[in-house]
């Protein structure tokens, strides 16, 4: 990788992040015990690994066509958020629940997934 960024570390010392390859494309990575593993869902052009739980499951986002969230809880599972044009995953719990945000036109919405149930939140500011 030409450059890299680390985004998260779990309680077992596993680190995830992303870097750019020689063509400038983002590639997610997982670093464990001195070894790097590239993380990119099959068929995707780019990916960034943003979070890792204590079981080693990873959440992030990338580009199949538009920006989509993914997790590695069961292989690579794209988290398509039907009402969002883009989705960014930023956290994953030890139960595999994913949090992040997405964009639909000019509106940002937070999302939370649990057991394939997708919930959207539009916070109201006081």
JSON list of C-alpha atoms in Angstrom, two decimals:
[
{"chain": "A", "resi": 1, "resn": "UNK", "atom": "CA", "xyz": [0.00, 0.00, 0.00]},
{"chain": "A", "resi": 2, "resn": "UNK", "atom": "CA", "xyz": [1.13, 3.50, -0.81]},
{"chain": "A", "resi": 3, "resn": "UNK", "atom": "CA", "xyz": [-0.44, 5.02, 2.32]},
{"chain": "A", "resi": 4, "resn": "UNK", "atom": "CA", "xyz": [-2.57, 3.73, 5.18]},
{"chain": "A", "resi": 5, "resn": "UNK", "atom": "CA", "xyz": [-4.78, 4.80, 8.08]},
{"chain": "A", "resi": 6, "resn": "UNK", "atom": "CA", "xyz": [-5.80, 2.80, 11.17]},
{"chain": "A", "resi": 7, "resn": "UNK", "atom": "CA", "xyz": [-9.38, 3.37, 12.36]},
{"chain": "A", "resi": 8, "resn": "UNK", "atom": "CA", "xyz": [-10.09, 0.91, 15.17]},
{"chain": "A", "resi": 9, "resn": "UNK", "atom": "CA", "xyz": [-8.52, -1.64, 17.52]},
{"chain": "A", "resi": 10, "resn": "UNK", "atom": "CA", "xyz": [-10.38, -4.28, 19.53]},
{"chain": "A", "resi": 11, "resn": "UNK", "atom": "CA", "xyz": [-9.60, -5.74, 22.97]},
{"chain": "A", "resi": 12, "resn": "UNK", "atom": "CA", "xyz": [-7.56, -8.53, 21.33]},
{"chain": "A", "resi": 13, "resn": "UNK", "atom": "CA", "xyz": [-5.21, -6.14, 19.53]},
{"chain": "A", "resi": 14, "resn": "UNK", "atom": "CA", "xyz": [-6.72, -6.58, 16.05]},
{"chain": "A", "resi": 15, "resn": "UNK", "atom": "CA", "xyz": [-6.45, -3.35, 14.06]},
{"chain": "A", "resi": 16, "resn": "UNK", "atom": "CA", "xyz": [-8.50, -2.34, 11.02]},
{"chain": "A", "resi": 17, "resn": "UNK", "atom": "CA", "xyz": [-8.10, 0.50, 8.59]},
{"chain": "A", "resi": 18, "resn": "UNK", "atom": "CA", "xyz": [-7.57, 1.29, 4.96]},
{"chain": "A", "resi": 19, "resn": "UNK", "atom": "CA", "xyz": [-4.88, 2.28, 2.56]},
{"chain": "A", "resi": 20, "resn": "UNK", "atom": "CA", "xyz": [-4.43, 3.26, -1.05]},
{"chain": "A", "resi": 21, "resn": "UNK", "atom": "CA", "xyz": [-2.87, 0.87, -3.55]},
{"chain": "A", "resi": 22, "resn": "UNK", "atom": "CA", "xyz": [-0.57, 1.90, -6.40]},
{"chain": "A", "resi": 23, "resn": "UNK", "atom": "CA", "xyz": [-3.63, 2.87, -8.51]},
{"chain": "A", "resi": 24, "resn": "UNK", "atom": "CA", "xyz": [-5.03, 5.09, -5.74]},
{"chain": "A", "resi": 25, "resn": "UNK", "atom": "CA", "xyz": [-7.91, 2.74, -4.80]},
{"chain": "A", "resi": 26, "resn": "UNK", "atom": "CA", "xyz": [-8.84, 2.24, -1.17]},
{"chain": "A", "resi": 27, "resn": "UNK", "atom": "CA", "xyz": [-8.32, -1.24, 0.27]},
{"chain": "A", "resi": 28, "resn": "UNK", "atom": "CA", "xyz": [-9.50, -2.20, 3.74]},
{"chain": "A", "resi": 29, "resn": "UNK", "atom": "CA", "xyz": [-7.12, -4.16, 5.93]},
{"chain": "A", "resi": 30, "resn": "UNK", "atom": "CA", "xyz": [-7.05, -6.18, 9.11]},
{"chain": "A", "resi": 31, "resn": "UNK", "atom": "CA", "xyz": [-3.77, -6.41, 11.05]},
{"chain": "A", "resi": 32, "resn": "UNK", "atom": "CA", "xyz": [-3.32, -9.26, 13.53]},
{"chain": "A", "resi": 33, "resn": "UNK", "atom": "CA", "xyz": [-0.13, -10.60, 15.12]},
{"chain": "A", "resi": 34, "resn": "UNK", "atom": "CA", "xyz": [2.18, -8.99, 12.58]},
{"chain": "A", "resi": 35, "resn": "UNK", "atom": "CA", "xyz": [0.16, -10.04, 9.52]},
{"chain": "A", "resi": 36, "resn": "UNK", "atom": "CA", "xyz": [-1.93, -7.86, 7.19]},
{"chain": "A", "resi": 37, "resn": "UNK", "atom": "CA", "xyz": [-5.04, -9.16, 5.41]},
{"chain": "A", "resi": 38, "resn": "UNK", "atom": "CA", "xyz": [-6.71, -7.15, 2.65]},
{"chain": "A", "resi": 39, "resn": "UNK", "atom": "CA", "xyz": [-10.47, -6.73, 3.14]},
{"chain": "A", "resi": 40, "resn": "UNK", "atom": "CA", "xyz": [-12.58, -6.01, 0.08]},
{"chain": "A", "resi": 41, "resn": "UNK", "atom": "CA", "xyz": [-15.93, -7.60, -0.74]},
{"chain": "A", "resi": 42, "resn": "UNK", "atom": "CA", "xyz": [-15.89, -9.63, -3.99]},
{"chain": "A", "resi": 43, "resn": "UNK", "atom": "CA", "xyz": [-16.68, -7.49, -7.03]},
{"chain": "A", "resi": 44, "resn": "UNK", "atom": "CA", "xyz": [-16.19, -4.19, -5.20]},
{"chain": "A", "resi": 45, "resn": "UNK", "atom": "CA", "xyz": [-13.79, -1.54, -6.51]},
{"chain": "A", "resi": 46, "resn": "UNK", "atom": "CA", "xyz": [-12.83, -0.09, -3.12]},
{"chain": "A", "resi": 47, "resn": "UNK", "atom": "CA", "xyz": [-13.38, -0.70, 0.58]},
{"chain": "A", "resi": 48, "resn": "UNK", "atom": "CA", "xyz": [-12.47, 0.83, 3.93]},
{"chain": "A", "resi": 49, "resn": "UNK", "atom": "CA", "xyz": [-12.55, -1.18, 7.15]},
{"chain": "A", "resi": 50, "resn": "UNK", "atom": "CA", "xyz": [-13.77, 1.18, 9.88]},
{"chain": "A", "resi": 51, "resn": "UNK", "atom": "CA", "xyz": [-14.54, -0.93, 12.97]},
{"chain": "A", "resi": 52, "resn": "UNK", "atom": "CA", "xyz": [-13.74, -4.32, 14.49]},
{"chain": "A", "resi": 53, "resn": "UNK", "atom": "CA", "xyz": [-15.44, -6.12, 17.37]},
{"chain": "A", "resi": 54, "resn": "UNK", "atom": "CA", "xyz": [-13.82, -8.51, 19.85]},
{"chain": "A", "resi": 55, "resn": "UNK", "atom": "CA", "xyz": [-14.81, -11.50, 17.68]},
{"chain": "A", "resi": 56, "resn": "UNK", "atom": "CA", "xyz": [-12.84, -10.07, 14.75]},
{"chain": "A", "resi": 57, "resn": "UNK", "atom": "CA", "xyz": [-15.94, -9.09, 12.73]},
{"chain": "A", "resi": 58, "resn": "UNK", "atom": "CA", "xyz": [-15.37, -5.98, 10.65]},
{"chain": "A", "resi": 59, "resn": "UNK", "atom": "CA", "xyz": [-17.68, -3.21, 9.42]},
{"chain": "A", "resi": 60, "resn": "UNK", "atom": "CA", "xyz": [-16.89, -0.62, 6.81]},
{"chain": "A", "resi": 61, "resn": "UNK", "atom": "CA", "xyz": [-17.92, 0.79, 3.49]},
{"chain": "A", "resi": 62, "resn": "UNK", "atom": "CA", "xyz": [-16.86, 0.75, -0.11]},
{"chain": "A", "resi": 63, "resn": "UNK", "atom": "CA", "xyz": [-17.75, 1.11, -3.75]},
{"chain": "A", "resi": 64, "resn": "UNK", "atom": "CA", "xyz": [-19.53, -1.57, -5.67]},
{"chain": "A", "resi": 65, "resn": "UNK", "atom": "CA", "xyz": [-21.24, 1.18, -7.71]},
{"chain": "A", "resi": 66, "resn": "UNK", "atom": "CA", "xyz": [-22.31, 3.67, -5.05]},
{"chain": "A", "resi": 67, "resn": "UNK", "atom": "CA", "xyz": [-21.01, 3.73, -1.49]},
{"chain": "A", "resi": 68, "resn": "UNK", "atom": "CA", "xyz": [-22.42, 0.83, 0.56]},
{"chain": "A", "resi": 69, "resn": "UNK", "atom": "CA", "xyz": [-21.80, -0.43, 4.07]},
{"chain": "A", "resi": 70, "resn": "UNK", "atom": "CA", "xyz": [-20.57, -4.00, 4.69]},
{"chain": "A", "resi": 71, "resn": "UNK", "atom": "CA", "xyz": [-19.78, -6.37, 7.52]},
{"chain": "A", "resi": 72, "resn": "UNK", "atom": "CA", "xyz": [-17.81, -9.61, 7.73]},
{"chain": "A", "resi": 73, "resn": "UNK", "atom": "CA", "xyz": [-20.08, -11.27, 10.32]},
{"chain": "A", "resi": 74, "resn": "UNK", "atom": "CA", "xyz": [-21.10, -13.92, 7.75]},
{"chain": "A", "resi": 75, "resn": "UNK", "atom": "CA", "xyz": [-18.51, -13.66, 4.97]},
{"chain": "A", "resi": 76, "resn": "UNK", "atom": "CA", "xyz": [-18.90, -10.27, 3.30]},
{"chain": "A", "resi": 77, "resn": "UNK", "atom": "CA", "xyz": [-22.46, -9.10, 3.81]},
{"chain": "A", "resi": 78, "resn": "UNK", "atom": "CA", "xyz": [-23.35, -5.87, 2.02]},
{"chain": "A", "resi": 79, "resn": "UNK", "atom": "CA", "xyz": [-25.64, -3.77, 4.18]},
{"chain": "A", "resi": 80, "resn": "UNK", "atom": "CA", "xyz": [-27.84, -2.17, 1.58]},
{"chain": "A", "resi": 81, "resn": "UNK", "atom": "CA", "xyz": [-29.88, 0.60, 3.11]},
{"chain": "A", "resi": 82, "resn": "UNK", "atom": "CA", "xyz": [-32.85, 0.83, 0.77]},
{"chain": "A", "resi": 83, "resn": "UNK", "atom": "CA", "xyz": [-33.76, 4.46, 1.42]},
{"chain": "A", "resi": 84, "resn": "UNK", "atom": "CA", "xyz": [-30.19, 5.75, 1.32]},
{"chain": "A", "resi": 85, "resn": "UNK", "atom": "CA", "xyz": [-28.09, 6.56, -1.74]},
{"chain": "A", "resi": 86, "resn": "UNK", "atom": "CA", "xyz": [-24.90, 6.01, 0.27]},
{"chain": "A", "resi": 87, "resn": "UNK", "atom": "CA", "xyz": [-24.19, 4.19, 3.55]},
{"chain": "A", "resi": 88, "resn": "UNK", "atom": "CA", "xyz": [-21.15, 4.43, 5.83]},
{"chain": "A", "resi": 89, "resn": "UNK", "atom": "CA", "xyz": [-20.60, 1.93, 8.67]},
{"chain": "A", "resi": 90, "resn": "UNK", "atom": "CA", "xyz": [-18.57, 3.26, 11.60]},
{"chain": "A", "resi": 91, "resn": "UNK", "atom": "CA", "xyz": [-19.11, 0.79, 14.44]},
{"chain": "A", "resi": 92, "resn": "UNK", "atom": "CA", "xyz": [-19.86, -2.87, 15.12]},
{"chain": "A", "resi": 93, "resn": "UNK", "atom": "CA", "xyz": [-20.86, -4.36, 18.47]},
{"chain": "A", "resi": 94, "resn": "UNK", "atom": "CA", "xyz": [-19.80, -7.75, 19.77]},
{"chain": "A", "resi": 95, "resn": "UNK", "atom": "CA", "xyz": [-23.28, -8.95, 18.73]},
{"chain": "A", "resi": 96, "resn": "UNK", "atom": "CA", "xyz": [-22.72, -7.86, 15.11]},
{"chain": "A", "resi": 97, "resn": "UNK", "atom": "CA", "xyz": [-24.95, -4.78, 15.29]},
{"chain": "A", "resi": 98, "resn": "UNK", "atom": "CA", "xyz": [-23.76, -2.04, 12.97]},
{"chain": "A", "resi": 99, "resn": "UNK", "atom": "CA", "xyz": [-24.10, 1.71, 13.33]},
{"chain": "A", "resi": 100, "resn": "UNK", "atom": "CA", "xyz": [-23.39, 4.38, 10.79]},
{"chain": "A", "resi": 101, "resn": "UNK", "atom": "CA", "xyz": [-24.98, 7.03, 8.67]},
{"chain": "A", "resi": 102, "resn": "UNK", "atom": "CA", "xyz": [-26.17, 7.48, 5.14]},
{"chain": "A", "resi": 103, "resn": "UNK", "atom": "CA", "xyz": [-27.16, 10.13, 2.69]},
{"chain": "A", "resi": 104, "resn": "UNK", "atom": "CA", "xyz": [-30.26, 10.52, 0.58]},
{"chain": "A", "resi": 105, "resn": "UNK", "atom": "CA", "xyz": [-30.09, 13.62, -1.56]},
{"chain": "A", "resi": 106, "resn": "UNK", "atom": "CA", "xyz": [-29.17, 16.34, 0.94]},
{"chain": "A", "resi": 107, "resn": "UNK", "atom": "CA", "xyz": [-30.39, 14.55, 4.07]},
{"chain": "A", "resi": 108, "resn": "UNK", "atom": "CA", "xyz": [-28.14, 12.62, 6.44]},
{"chain": "A", "resi": 109, "resn": "UNK", "atom": "CA", "xyz": [-29.65, 9.79, 8.50]},
{"chain": "A", "resi": 110, "resn": "UNK", "atom": "CA", "xyz": [-28.13, 7.59, 11.17]},
{"chain": "A", "resi": 111, "resn": "UNK", "atom": "CA", "xyz": [-28.77, 3.86, 10.93]},
{"chain": "A", "resi": 112, "resn": "UNK", "atom": "CA", "xyz": [-28.58, 0.85, 13.22]},
{"chain": "A", "resi": 113, "resn": "UNK", "atom": "CA", "xyz": [-28.79, -2.78, 12.13]},
{"chain": "A", "resi": 114, "resn": "UNK", "atom": "CA", "xyz": [-29.61, -5.72, 14.38]},
{"chain": "A", "resi": 115, "resn": "UNK", "atom": "CA", "xyz": [-30.47, -9.15, 13.05]},
{"chain": "A", "resi": 116, "resn": "UNK", "atom": "CA", "xyz": [-31.06, -7.75, 9.57]},
{"chain": "A", "resi": 117, "resn": "UNK", "atom": "CA", "xyz": [-33.51, -5.17, 10.93]},
{"chain": "A", "resi": 118, "resn": "UNK", "atom": "CA", "xyz": [-32.61, -1.76, 9.63]},
{"chain": "A", "resi": 119, "resn": "UNK", "atom": "CA", "xyz": [-33.66, 1.29, 11.59]},
{"chain": "A", "resi": 120, "resn": "UNK", "atom": "CA", "xyz": [-33.20, 4.89, 10.55]},
{"chain": "A", "resi": 121, "resn": "UNK", "atom": "CA", "xyz": [-32.89, 7.80, 12.90]},
{"chain": "A", "resi": 122, "resn": "UNK", "atom": "CA", "xyz": [-33.31, 11.45, 12.12]},
{"chain": "A", "resi": 123, "resn": "UNK", "atom": "CA", "xyz": [-32.18, 13.27, 15.25]},
{"chain": "A", "resi": 124, "resn": "UNK", "atom": "CA", "xyz": [-34.03, 16.35, 16.35]},
{"chain": "A", "resi": 125, "resn": "UNK", "atom": "CA", "xyz": [-31.79, 19.05, 17.63]},
{"chain": "A", "resi": 126, "resn": "UNK", "atom": "CA", "xyz": [-33.01, 21.06, 20.58]}
]
